[in-house]
Amino acid sequence: MSLKFNPITYQSHKLPSFALPPMANLRSPKFFMASTLRSGYKEVDNPKKPFMPPREVHVQVTHSMPPQKIEIFKSLEDWAENNILTYLKPVEKCWQPHDFLPDPASDGFYEQVKELRERAKEIPDDYFVVLVGDMITEEALPTYQTMLNTLDGVLDETGASLTSWAIWTRAWTAEENRHGDLLNKYLYLSGRVDMRQIEKTVQYLIGSGMDPRTENNPYLGFIYTSFQERATFISHGNTARHAKELGDIKLAQICGNIASDEKRHETAYTKIVEKLFEIDPDGTVLAFADMMRKKISMPAHLMYDGRDDNLFDNFSAVAQKLGVYTARDYADILEFLVNKWRVMEITGLSAEGRKAQDYVCGLAPRIRRLEERAQGRAKQAPKVPFSWIFDREVQL
Amino acid sequence: MASSTGLSLKFSPLSTSFKQNKVLLRGICNVNSVSLPSRGMRLGSLRLRVSCAAKPETVDKVCSIVRKQLALPKDSPVTGESKFSALGADSLDTVEIVMGLEEEFGISVEEESAQHILTVQDAADLIEKLVEQKSA
C-alpha cells in the first residue's frame, strides 16, 4: 500500500493533513499486525532518485523525555549491573552458529550439507518465506544497536563506554548477531531460496533504518524492546515448532535456540521497565499508553526487495496465515506485559495517568474483538510471488 | 473525490424552497445550534449536500454510536460535519465505530469505502447507500 504524497507538506487529497493511518482493513487482522503498525506510509523508489530506499514519512519526534529524568538512569547504573547484566550469557557458555551447521573442517562436511538440503526440500515455500523474513529482520541488527544508542541516559557514548547500560547494549548486540549469521548460513546452504534477492533486501533494510517512535526516550525505548523481544520469542518459537512438525529437527533446534535467547532478553528488558514503574509509575504508565497508541511497529516494516512495494505486508500475511506471528499474538503480548507489570494495581496516578492506565488495561480485549471480527470475514486472499523464493507463489 | 471533503454545494440556494432547507438542516444532531437559513445567505457558508444526503435519523444514530464509542459528554457537539479525528477518535476507535455501525444497520462496509469515512456525514451517507443496495 503506497500512497504517493508529498512528505514535505503532508498534503494529500485523500487524507487529512496530519496523515492519519488508513482505516483498518476489516477483512484481515492486519490492523495490529506488523504491517499496519507503522504510523506513516513508505515512499518507494522515486525514479528520479534511484538510491532512495523506502523511508518513514511520519514526523520524527526527538528527545521527548525531560532532561532531568536522565538522572534516573545514571542512578540506576549499579542496580543495572546487579540485576540486568546478569541476564547476559558469558561468551564461553554461548552457542555459536557453527554448532548447528555442517562443519567445513570435518570430513563429513559434504554429507552434512547433502542431508541439510534433503531436509530442506521437505519444507514448503510458505515456511521459507517466513524464515527468510525473520532472517532479514535479524540481519538488520545495526539498526537496532543504533536505536538503543539513541536513548538518552543509557546510550553508549563512545562505543566502548563502561556504563552498565552500554555494556548491556554491546553484549546484547553481540548475542543477537549470532542469530542473523546462523539463519543466513542455513538459508544459503539450503538451496531453497534466492540468496541474492535476500541479500539485496537486507541491504535495503539496513539503509532504510526504522523509527519506532521512541523519541530518544528510554521509557518508550525499553517498553518497545520488551514488546519486541517477546514478539520474536513467540515468532521463533513457532518456527521451531513448525520445523519439528515438518521433520527437520536440526532446524527446530536452530529456531529454538534463537527463541530462548530472545526469552532471556525479554526478561531483562521487562525487568528494566518494572523498575521504572516502581520509581516513576505515572511517567511509565503514560509511556506505555503512548507506545500502544502509536502501535508497536515491526522493525522490518520498511523492507523492500527492489520489486515488491508491498513486501512487508505480504510477508506479514504469510506469517499470520501460518500462525507464526498473528494479531492475536499482539494482543497476548500486550496482556502479558500489562499483567507482568501489574499495571491494574498501580495507585496514586495523576488524572492523565489514570486515563493511560485504563487505556492500556482495556486495549487487549478490544484488539481481540477486532481480530475475531476480521477472521470471521476474511475473504479468499490472492497468491503472490516472492522474489526470495525465485518468484514462486505463496497463498496469503 | 469531492465527497470525501464532506462539503459540496450542489444547488443554488436562491432556487431552493425554504421547506426543503429545513428538512436538510434537521440532519444536524445538535439541533440547538442550527439557525434557519434566510434567502440572503452566502453560498460559501452553506454546508449541505443535496445529492445522496442521509436521512436525519441515520445521522442521529451515527452520532449516538460515536458518542458512545468516544464516551463524549452529552453536551459536546457532534454533527454531520464532525470529523472523527477531531472528536478524539484514534484509528482503533474509528474501526470500532464502523463495526458498531455495521451491527446497528446490518450492513457490511468494504475497506476501500471505510477509508473515505472522515466525518459523521460520510458514515451516514455510506450507510444509506449500503442499506439501499442491500434491499435492492
Coordinates of C-alpha atoms in Angstrom, one line a residue, chain B residues 105-107 126-136:
Chain B
F105 CA -27.6 -1.2 10.4
G106 CA -27.0 -4.8 9.3
I107 CA -24.5 -3.8 6.6
L126 CA -22.4 5.3 3.1
I127 CA -24.8 3.5 5.4
E128 CA -27.8 4.7 3.5
K129 CA -26.2 3.7 0.2
L130 CA -25.4 0.2 1.6
V131 CA -28.8 -0.2 3.1
E132 CA -30.4 0.7 -0.2
Q133 CA -28.1 -1.7 -2.1
K134 CA -29.0 -4.5 0.4
S135 CA -32.7 -4.1 -0.2
A136 CA -32.4 -3.6 -3.9

